[in-house]
Amino acid sequence: MKTIREIQDEIIRLKRENDICILAHSYQGQEILETADFTGDSYALSVKAAGVQNKTVIMCGVRFMAETVKILSPDKRVILANPEAGCVMAEQMDKEMIEMVKPSYEGYTVVVYINTTAALKTICDVCVTSSSAVQIVRNIENDKILFIPDCNLGAYVAEQVPDKHIELLHGGCPIHAGVRVSDVRAARAAHPNAKLLVHPECVPAVVKLADYVGSTSGIMDYARQSDGKEFIIGTEMSITEHLQFECPDKRFYNLSSGLVCKNMKLTTLMDVYGAVKGIAGEEIKLDNETIRDAKRCIDEMIRLNHE
Ligand code: 13P
Ligand code: SF4
């Protein structure tokens, strides 16, 4: 039987031999991140995806992330390492539902979180990620915004950009939205010197109590650069583990034991091994029309993400 280290070495050898780029979202396990060419949050991965030269890209993350890579690199083979890995939020609102809702919001710019299907993006105006949403909404020419599907991220954006009129629908991430104010109180009581860093997918009452609010990369950068020694992490708990690996002299605590995304945990090192060998994973197929229309929305994200 091979060790984790030997499997990782095999993956790295095979990806080089077969001209494969491995992208891994920061919610993946440490053993997977170590085999990746790029790691990061949804925004960083989507930008990297557009620039990579390799013929094949393997996405270690969830389906909407692999679809985003395919939209930005339609000529590449894009493989989702574990075909079962979806995102609960991305499955909440489909294209047909938003097509029905849109006539009630005439004159609104429809801003869609990247955690959505490629099909839904085709009928929206601008895509955003958690790290880019505030800046992009600020830069949208229109003052009337319909923000879908995450009402918690949308509420956070509305608070940061008070001059826009932002309408929300009731979607969101059940894992982040499951964190309660009582979890914050308990964590603060247990770790009174720790800073609280939370993802904007948490409910506004929790976000309000944070010392820092940001995307997965934003949280990691903050913790790395801070002079603080202790941090309570209000996002998926793999971030707590990665930070502890990177900064062994600091201490990191989970805000809640419920912060586990089981979809993100589905991908194993053996899935990645199977994918580089060409015997596992699913190739993402999108028709040309979907790619063209969804790309418009993602291109707008890149165009509008400036100071
Ligand atoms: P990021 O945009 O911070 O990577 O978040 C993605 C995600 O799925 C959060 O739950
Ligand atoms: Fe989707 Fe929530 Fe998992 Fe992020 S943590 S991938 S939003 S289900």
mmCIF file of C-alpha atoms and ligand atoms in Angstrom:
data_model
loop_
_atom_site.group_PDB
_atom_site.id
_atom_site.type_symbol
_atom_site.label_atom_id
_atom_site.label_comp_id
_atom_site.label_asym_id
_atom_site.label_seq_id
_atom_site.Cartn_x
_atom_site.Cartn_y
_atom_site.Cartn_z
ATOM 1 C CA MET A 1 0.000 0.000 0.000
ATOM 2 C CA LYS A 2 1.258 3.489 -0.884
ATOM 3 C CA THR A 3 1.542 6.314 1.658
ATOM 4 C CA ILE A 4 -0.191 9.709 1.275
ATOM 5 C CA ARG A 5 3.198 11.183 0.381
ATOM 6 C CA GLU A 6 3.783 8.581 -2.367
ATOM 7 C CA ILE A 7 0.311 9.168 -3.852
ATOM 8 C CA GLN A 8 0.938 12.929 -3.844
ATOM 9 C CA ASP A 9 4.274 12.410 -5.643
ATOM 10 C CA GLU A 10 2.536 10.220 -8.251
ATOM 11 C CA ILE A 11 -0.170 12.879 -8.793
ATOM 12 C CA ILE A 12 2.457 15.586 -9.263
ATOM 13 C CA ARG A 13 4.451 13.397 -11.699
ATOM 14 C CA LEU A 14 1.337 12.448 -13.722
ATOM 15 C CA LYS A 15 -0.048 15.979 -13.934
ATOM 16 C CA ARG A 16 3.280 17.188 -15.388
ATOM 17 C CA GLU A 17 3.490 14.264 -17.824
ATOM 18 C CA ASN A 18 -0.109 14.754 -18.997
ATOM 19 C CA ASP A 19 -0.153 18.582 -19.185
ATOM 20 C CA ILE A 20 -2.730 18.925 -16.392
ATOM 21 C CA CYS A 21 -3.293 21.891 -14.092
ATOM 22 C CA ILE A 22 -4.866 21.156 -10.693
ATOM 23 C CA LEU A 23 -6.990 23.880 -9.081
ATOM 24 C CA ALA A 24 -8.103 23.418 -5.482
ATOM 25 C CA HIS A 25 -10.477 25.589 -3.476
ATOM 26 C CA SER A 26 -9.233 26.437 0.015
ATOM 27 C CA TYR A 27 -12.001 24.284 1.542
ATOM 28 C CA GLN A 28 -10.215 21.157 0.259
ATOM 29 C CA GLY A 29 -8.078 19.045 2.560
ATOM 30 C CA GLN A 30 -4.408 19.853 3.145
ATOM 31 C CA GLU A 31 -3.305 16.662 1.352
ATOM 32 C CA ILE A 32 -5.108 17.852 -1.818
ATOM 33 C CA LEU A 33 -3.908 21.480 -1.624
ATOM 34 C CA GLU A 34 -0.326 20.196 -1.599
ATOM 35 C CA THR A 35 -0.806 18.642 -5.067
ATOM 36 C CA ALA A 36 -2.435 21.734 -6.628
ATOM 37 C CA ASP A 37 -0.928 24.324 -8.980
ATOM 38 C CA PHE A 38 -3.252 26.998 -7.636
ATOM 39 C CA THR A 39 -5.282 27.239 -4.454
ATOM 40 C CA GLY A 40 -7.555 30.036 -3.286
ATOM 41 C CA ASP A 41 -11.051 31.441 -3.127
ATOM 42 C CA SER A 42 -13.653 31.386 -5.901
ATOM 43 C CA TYR A 43 -12.438 34.646 -7.428
ATOM 44 C CA ALA A 44 -8.739 33.725 -7.452
ATOM 45 C CA LEU A 45 -9.496 30.332 -8.990
ATOM 46 C CA SER A 46 -11.728 31.768 -11.709
ATOM 47 C CA VAL A 47 -9.052 34.309 -12.690
ATOM 48 C CA LYS A 48 -6.296 31.648 -12.662
ATOM 49 C CA ALA A 49 -8.516 29.366 -14.721
ATOM 50 C CA ALA A 50 -8.693 31.931 -17.493
ATOM 51 C CA GLY A 51 -4.895 32.153 -17.726
ATOM 52 C CA VAL A 52 -3.636 28.582 -17.484
ATOM 53 C CA GLN A 53 -1.967 27.070 -20.548
ATOM 54 C CA ASN A 54 -2.512 23.357 -19.829
ATOM 55 C CA LYS A 55 -4.830 21.284 -22.041
ATOM 56 C CA THR A 56 -6.613 19.766 -19.030
ATOM 57 C CA VAL A 57 -7.725 21.337 -15.764
ATOM 58 C CA ILE A 58 -8.838 19.284 -12.767
ATOM 59 C CA MET A 59 -11.053 21.154 -10.308
ATOM 60 C CA CYS A 60 -10.948 20.008 -6.696
ATOM 61 C CA GLY A 61 -13.962 21.834 -5.344
ATOM 62 C CA VAL A 62 -17.633 21.819 -6.277
ATOM 63 C CA ARG A 63 -19.488 21.691 -9.597
ATOM 64 C CA PHE A 64 -20.151 25.417 -10.107
ATOM 65 C CA MET A 65 -16.401 26.030 -9.811
ATOM 66 C CA ALA A 66 -15.638 23.489 -12.537
ATOM 67 C CA GLU A 67 -18.360 25.042 -14.713
ATOM 68 C CA THR A 68 -16.768 28.459 -14.237
ATOM 69 C CA VAL A 69 -13.429 27.072 -15.432
ATOM 70 C CA LYS A 70 -15.144 25.586 -18.506
ATOM 71 C CA ILE A 71 -16.889 28.891 -19.290
ATOM 72 C CA LEU A 72 -13.567 30.746 -19.145
ATOM 73 C CA SER A 73 -11.568 28.040 -20.950
ATOM 74 C CA PRO A 74 -13.987 26.339 -23.359
ATOM 75 C CA ASP A 75 -11.223 24.661 -25.364
ATOM 76 C CA LYS A 76 -9.774 22.869 -22.351
ATOM 77 C CA ARG A 77 -10.880 19.544 -20.890
ATOM 78 C CA VAL A 78 -12.243 20.448 -17.476
ATOM 79 C CA ILE A 79 -12.624 17.607 -14.995
ATOM 80 C CA LEU A 80 -14.520 17.806 -11.707
ATOM 81 C CA ALA A 81 -12.481 15.470 -9.487
ATOM 82 C CA ASN A 82 -15.565 14.169 -7.653
ATOM 83 C CA PRO A 83 -18.771 14.339 -9.754
ATOM 84 C CA GLU A 84 -20.980 14.201 -6.633
ATOM 85 C CA ALA A 85 -19.596 17.460 -5.235
ATOM 86 C CA GLY A 86 -22.338 20.074 -5.637
ATOM 87 C CA CYS A 87 -23.122 23.235 -3.684
ATOM 88 C CA VAL A 88 -26.379 23.453 -1.750
ATOM 89 C CA MET A 89 -26.726 27.163 -2.492
ATOM 90 C CA ALA A 90 -26.018 26.713 -6.220
ATOM 91 C CA GLU A 91 -28.887 24.252 -6.420
ATOM 92 C CA GLN A 92 -31.445 26.502 -4.693
ATOM 93 C CA MET A 93 -32.321 28.754 -7.639
ATOM 94 C CA ASP A 94 -32.469 27.630 -11.234
ATOM 95 C CA LYS A 95 -32.806 29.515 -14.503
ATOM 96 C CA GLU A 96 -36.558 28.846 -14.807
ATOM 97 C CA MET A 97 -37.259 30.260 -11.348
ATOM 98 C CA ILE A 98 -35.329 33.482 -11.947
ATOM 99 C CA GLU A 99 -36.897 33.860 -15.408
ATOM 100 C CA MET A 100 -40.267 33.955 -13.617
ATOM 101 C CA VAL A 101 -39.065 36.456 -11.004
ATOM 102 C CA LYS A 102 -37.269 38.874 -13.344
ATOM 103 C CA PRO A 103 -40.351 40.678 -14.756
ATOM 104 C CA SER A 104 -41.107 41.922 -11.204
ATOM 105 C CA TYR A 105 -37.717 43.661 -11.193
ATOM 106 C CA GLU A 106 -37.791 45.617 -14.436
ATOM 107 C CA GLY A 107 -34.949 48.123 -14.628
ATOM 108 C CA TYR A 108 -32.847 46.195 -12.084
ATOM 109 C CA THR A 109 -29.347 44.840 -12.733
ATOM 110 C CA VAL A 110 -29.344 41.161 -11.745
ATOM 111 C CA VAL A 111 -26.191 40.408 -9.756
ATOM 112 C CA VAL A 112 -25.524 36.704 -9.356
ATOM 113 C CA TYR A 113 -23.164 35.129 -6.831
ATOM 114 C CA ILE A 114 -20.660 32.779 -8.469
ATOM 115 C CA ASN A 115 -22.128 29.930 -6.351
ATOM 116 C CA THR A 116 -24.795 29.263 -9.026
ATOM 117 C CA THR A 117 -25.183 27.052 -12.095
ATOM 118 C CA ALA A 118 -23.822 28.058 -15.498
ATOM 119 C CA ALA A 119 -27.412 27.954 -16.794
ATOM 120 C CA LEU A 120 -28.585 30.554 -14.260
ATOM 121 C CA LYS A 121 -25.659 32.844 -15.054
ATOM 122 C CA THR A 122 -26.801 33.018 -18.701
ATOM 123 C CA ILE A 123 -29.787 35.207 -17.734
ATOM 124 C CA CYS A 124 -28.007 37.428 -15.192
ATOM 125 C CA ASP A 125 -26.060 40.642 -15.760
ATOM 126 C CA VAL A 126 -23.016 40.536 -13.488
ATOM 127 C CA CYS A 127 -21.370 37.747 -11.521
ATOM 128 C CA VAL A 128 -19.677 38.386 -8.145
ATOM 129 C CA THR A 129 -17.674 36.392 -5.618
ATOM 130 C CA SER A 130 -17.521 36.944 -1.885
ATOM 131 C CA SER A 131 -14.240 38.834 -2.218
ATOM 132 C CA SER A 132 -15.364 41.033 -5.111
ATOM 133 C CA ALA A 133 -19.085 41.646 -4.447
ATOM 134 C CA VAL A 134 -18.838 44.980 -2.596
ATOM 135 C CA GLN A 135 -16.446 46.561 -5.099
ATOM 136 C CA ILE A 136 -18.401 45.324 -8.111
ATOM 137 C CA VAL A 137 -21.792 46.452 -6.847
ATOM 138 C CA ARG A 138 -20.265 49.864 -6.077
ATOM 139 C CA ASN A 139 -19.037 50.079 -9.687
ATOM 140 C CA ILE A 140 -22.312 49.046 -11.350
ATOM 141 C CA GLU A 141 -23.772 52.057 -13.149
ATOM 142 C CA ASN A 142 -27.370 51.188 -12.198
ATOM 143 C CA ASP A 143 -28.634 52.041 -8.656
ATOM 144 C CA LYS A 144 -31.243 49.272 -8.667
ATOM 145 C CA ILE A 145 -29.820 45.813 -7.968
ATOM 146 C CA LEU A 146 -31.424 42.397 -7.591
ATOM 147 C CA PHE A 147 -28.864 40.261 -5.725
ATOM 148 C CA ILE A 148 -29.213 36.451 -5.932
ATOM 149 C CA PRO A 149 -29.132 33.863 -4.431
ATOM 150 C CA ASP A 150 -27.404 34.606 -1.093
ATOM 151 C CA CYS A 151 -29.461 37.031 0.995
ATOM 152 C CA ASN A 152 -26.756 37.159 3.694
ATOM 153 C CA LEU A 153 -23.969 38.144 1.325
ATOM 154 C CA GLY A 154 -26.484 40.495 -0.322
ATOM 155 C CA ALA A 155 -27.334 42.105 3.029
ATOM 156 C CA TYR A 156 -23.624 42.581 3.738
ATOM 157 C CA VAL A 157 -23.141 44.237 0.342
ATOM 158 C CA ALA A 158 -26.207 46.455 0.941
ATOM 159 C CA GLU A 159 -24.715 47.617 4.228
ATOM 160 C CA GLN A 160 -21.377 48.457 2.574
ATOM 161 C CA VAL A 161 -22.977 50.173 -0.443
ATOM 162 C CA PRO A 162 -25.863 52.135 1.133
ATOM 163 C CA ASP A 163 -26.412 54.399 -1.886
ATOM 164 C CA LYS A 164 -27.758 51.489 -3.975
ATOM 165 C CA HIS A 165 -31.222 50.018 -3.702
ATOM 166 C CA ILE A 166 -30.594 46.280 -3.302
ATOM 167 C CA GLU A 167 -33.381 43.699 -3.410
ATOM 168 C CA LEU A 168 -32.716 40.200 -2.066
ATOM 169 C CA LEU A 169 -34.256 36.761 -2.494
ATOM 170 C CA HIS A 170 -34.189 34.121 0.231
ATOM 171 C CA GLY A 171 -31.275 31.890 -0.715
ATOM 172 C CA GLY A 172 -28.035 31.170 1.118
ATOM 173 C CA CYS A 173 -25.540 28.660 2.397
ATOM 174 C CA PRO A 174 -27.102 26.524 5.143
ATOM 175 C CA ILE A 175 -23.671 25.802 6.614
ATOM 176 C CA HIS A 176 -22.683 29.450 7.118
ATOM 177 C CA ALA A 177 -26.244 30.592 7.835
ATOM 178 C CA GLY A 178 -26.427 27.958 10.569
ATOM 179 C CA VAL A 179 -23.987 29.884 12.781
ATOM 180 C CA ARG A 180 -25.833 31.616 15.642
ATOM 181 C CA VAL A 181 -25.102 34.637 17.804
ATOM 182 C CA SER A 182 -24.957 32.170 20.719
ATOM 183 C CA ASP A 183 -22.021 30.429 18.933
ATOM 184 C CA VAL A 184 -20.233 33.783 18.829
ATOM 185 C CA ARG A 185 -20.895 34.379 22.532
ATOM 186 C CA ALA A 186 -19.639 30.905 23.455
ATOM 187 C CA ALA A 187 -16.504 31.206 21.285
ATOM 188 C CA ARG A 188 -15.721 34.700 22.607
ATOM 189 C CA ALA A 189 -16.148 33.476 26.200
ATOM 190 C CA ALA A 190 -13.844 30.496 25.570
ATOM 191 C CA HIS A 191 -11.204 32.600 23.747
ATOM 192 C CA PRO A 192 -11.476 36.168 25.021
ATOM 193 C CA ASN A 193 -8.264 37.352 23.320
ATOM 194 C CA ALA A 194 -9.084 35.923 19.893
ATOM 195 C CA LYS A 195 -10.152 37.949 16.875
ATOM 196 C CA LEU A 196 -13.340 36.805 15.148
ATOM 197 C CA LEU A 197 -13.046 36.422 11.345
ATOM 198 C CA VAL A 198 -16.238 35.524 9.449
ATOM 199 C CA HIS A 199 -17.395 34.841 5.908
ATOM 200 C CA PRO A 200 -20.184 37.149 4.639
ATOM 201 C CA GLU A 201 -22.395 34.114 3.974
ATOM 202 C CA CYS A 202 -23.101 34.140 7.736
ATOM 203 C CA VAL A 203 -26.274 35.912 8.920
ATOM 204 C CA PRO A 204 -26.054 39.705 9.475
ATOM 205 C CA ALA A 205 -26.377 39.368 13.284
ATOM 206 C CA VAL A 206 -23.182 37.247 13.292
ATOM 207 C CA VAL A 207 -21.366 39.364 10.684
ATOM 208 C CA LYS A 208 -22.013 42.455 12.809
ATOM 209 C CA LEU A 209 -20.047 40.944 15.712
ATOM 210 C CA ALA A 210 -16.940 40.109 13.654
ATOM 211 C CA ASP A 211 -13.569 41.852 13.811
ATOM 212 C CA TYR A 212 -13.073 41.065 10.120
ATOM 213 C CA VAL A 213 -15.468 39.990 7.338
ATOM 214 C CA GLY A 214 -14.131 38.477 4.121
ATOM 215 C CA SER A 215 -13.807 35.649 1.634
ATOM 216 C CA THR A 216 -11.857 32.508 2.447
ATOM 217 C CA SER A 217 -8.664 34.113 1.066
ATOM 218 C CA GLY A 218 -9.447 37.375 2.839
ATOM 219 C CA ILE A 219 -9.755 35.534 6.165
ATOM 220 C CA MET A 220 -6.511 33.639 5.560
ATOM 221 C CA ASP A 221 -4.580 36.776 4.573
ATOM 222 C CA TYR A 222 -5.906 38.670 7.584
ATOM 223 C CA ALA A 223 -4.856 35.912 10.000
ATOM 224 C CA ARG A 224 -1.398 35.545 8.399
ATOM 225 C CA GLN A 225 -0.666 39.263 8.548
ATOM 226 C CA SER A 226 -2.247 40.094 11.897
ATOM 227 C CA ASP A 227 -0.131 40.641 15.018
ATOM 228 C CA GLY A 228 -2.883 38.792 16.912
ATOM 229 C CA LYS A 229 -2.094 35.324 18.262
ATOM 230 C CA GLU A 230 -5.571 33.771 18.435
ATOM 231 C CA PHE A 231 -8.404 33.666 15.910
ATOM 232 C CA ILE A 232 -11.944 32.302 15.826
ATOM 233 C CA ILE A 233 -12.701 31.232 12.257
ATOM 234 C CA GLY A 234 -16.252 31.740 10.997
ATOM 235 C CA THR A 235 -16.146 29.756 7.782
ATOM 236 C CA GLU A 236 -15.746 26.136 6.678
ATOM 237 C CA MET A 237 -13.439 24.488 9.202
ATOM 238 C CA SER A 238 -10.769 23.377 6.715
ATOM 239 C CA ILE A 239 -9.654 27.035 6.787
ATOM 240 C CA THR A 240 -8.980 26.665 10.522
ATOM 241 C CA GLU A 241 -6.831 23.610 9.778
ATOM 242 C CA HIS A 242 -4.898 25.253 6.906
ATOM 243 C CA LEU A 243 -4.169 28.316 8.996
ATOM 244 C CA GLN A 244 -2.920 26.148 11.860
ATOM 245 C CA PHE A 245 -0.573 24.398 9.405
ATOM 246 C CA GLU A 246 0.720 27.690 8.036
ATOM 247 C CA CYS A 247 1.003 29.573 11.313
ATOM 248 C CA PRO A 248 1.895 27.010 13.992
ATOM 249 C CA ASP A 249 2.731 29.740 16.515
ATOM 250 C CA LYS A 250 -0.801 31.179 16.372
ATOM 251 C CA ARG A 251 -3.962 29.439 17.601
ATOM 252 C CA PHE A 252 -7.104 28.968 15.488
ATOM 253 C CA TYR A 253 -10.539 27.875 16.723
ATOM 254 C CA ASN A 254 -13.744 26.950 14.854
ATOM 255 C CA LEU A 255 -16.612 29.355 15.461
ATOM 256 C CA SER A 256 -19.049 26.419 15.352
ATOM 257 C CA SER A 257 -18.742 22.656 15.024
ATOM 258 C CA GLY A 258 -21.425 22.853 12.314
ATOM 259 C CA LEU A 259 -19.113 24.612 9.855
ATOM 260 C CA VAL A 260 -18.493 21.557 7.685
ATOM 261 C CA CYS A 261 -19.395 21.545 3.984
ATOM 262 C CA LYS A 262 -19.918 17.899 3.220
ATOM 263 C CA ASN A 263 -19.804 18.565 -0.524
ATOM 264 C CA MET A 264 -16.348 20.084 -0.221
ATOM 265 C CA LYS A 265 -15.275 17.070 1.815
ATOM 266 C CA LEU A 266 -16.348 14.573 -0.873
ATOM 267 C CA THR A 267 -13.197 14.961 -2.947
ATOM 268 C CA THR A 268 -10.429 12.670 -1.713
ATOM 269 C CA LEU A 269 -6.769 12.419 -2.637
ATOM 270 C CA MET A 270 -7.630 9.149 -4.402
ATOM 271 C CA ASP A 271 -10.204 11.010 -6.541
ATOM 272 C CA VAL A 272 -7.457 13.387 -7.626
ATOM 273 C CA TYR A 273 -5.157 10.413 -8.294
ATOM 274 C CA GLY A 274 -7.892 8.775 -10.372
ATOM 275 C CA ALA A 275 -8.537 12.014 -12.259
ATOM 276 C CA VAL A 276 -4.872 12.536 -13.254
ATOM 277 C CA LYS A 277 -4.787 8.898 -14.419
ATOM 278 C CA GLY A 278 -7.929 9.553 -16.489
ATOM 279 C CA ILE A 279 -10.060 6.936 -14.709
ATOM 280 C CA ALA A 280 -12.082 9.137 -12.319
ATOM 281 C CA GLY A 281 -13.869 12.478 -12.279
ATOM 282 C CA GLU A 282 -16.379 13.895 -14.744
ATOM 283 C CA GLU A 283 -15.624 15.988 -17.786
ATOM 284 C CA ILE A 284 -17.754 19.158 -17.693
ATOM 285 C CA LYS A 285 -19.754 19.619 -20.903
ATOM 286 C CA LEU A 286 -21.601 22.871 -21.603
ATOM 287 C CA ASP A 287 -23.181 23.850 -24.910
ATOM 288 C CA ASN A 288 -21.734 26.823 -26.828
ATOM 289 C CA GLU A 289 -24.744 29.044 -26.145
ATOM 290 C CA THR A 290 -24.504 28.503 -22.367
ATOM 291 C CA ILE A 291 -20.779 29.219 -22.446
ATOM 292 C CA ARG A 292 -21.289 32.406 -24.494
ATOM 293 C CA ASP A 293 -24.078 33.819 -22.319
ATOM 294 C CA ALA A 294 -22.621 32.827 -18.955
ATOM 295 C CA LYS A 295 -19.226 34.236 -19.974
ATOM 296 C CA ARG A 296 -20.756 37.665 -20.545
ATOM 297 C CA CYS A 297 -21.772 37.732 -16.908
ATOM 298 C CA ILE A 298 -18.329 36.578 -15.669
ATOM 299 C CA ASP A 299 -16.517 39.022 -17.995
ATOM 300 C CA GLU A 300 -18.579 41.794 -16.402
ATOM 301 C CA MET A 301 -17.291 40.653 -13.003
ATOM 302 C CA ILE A 302 -13.693 40.992 -14.182
ATOM 303 C CA ARG A 303 -14.387 44.349 -15.900
ATOM 304 C CA LEU A 304 -16.098 45.893 -12.870
ATOM 305 C CA ASN A 305 -13.681 44.649 -10.205
ATOM 306 C CA HIS A 306 -11.543 47.789 -9.874
ATOM 307 C CA GLU A 307 -11.166 50.589 -7.316
HETATM 308 P P1 13P B 1 -15.127 32.029 -1.404
HETATM 309 O O1 13P B 1 -15.643 32.926 -2.467
HETATM 310 O O2 13P B 1 -14.721 32.762 -0.182
HETATM 311 O O3 13P B 1 -14.091 31.120 -1.926
HETATM 312 O O4 13P B 1 -16.339 31.131 -0.899
HETATM 313 C C1 13P B 1 -16.852 30.092 -1.655
HETATM 314 C C2 13P B 1 -17.824 29.348 -0.897
HETATM 315 O O5 13P B 1 -18.382 28.393 -1.359
HETATM 316 C C3 13P B 1 -18.128 29.823 0.441
HETATM 317 O O6 13P B 1 -18.970 28.966 1.064
HETATM 318 FE FE1 SF4 B 2 -21.827 25.853 -1.184
HETATM 319 FE FE2 SF4 B 2 -22.001 26.484 1.392
HETATM 320 FE FE3 SF4 B 2 -20.455 24.463 0.636
HETATM 321 FE FE4 SF4 B 2 -19.762 26.981 0.066
HETATM 322 S S1 SF4 B 2 -19.914 26.051 2.099
HETATM 323 S S2 SF4 B 2 -19.682 25.235 -1.326
HETATM 324 S S3 SF4 B 2 -21.772 27.901 -0.315
HETATM 325 S S4 SF4 B 2 -22.711 24.594 0.435
#
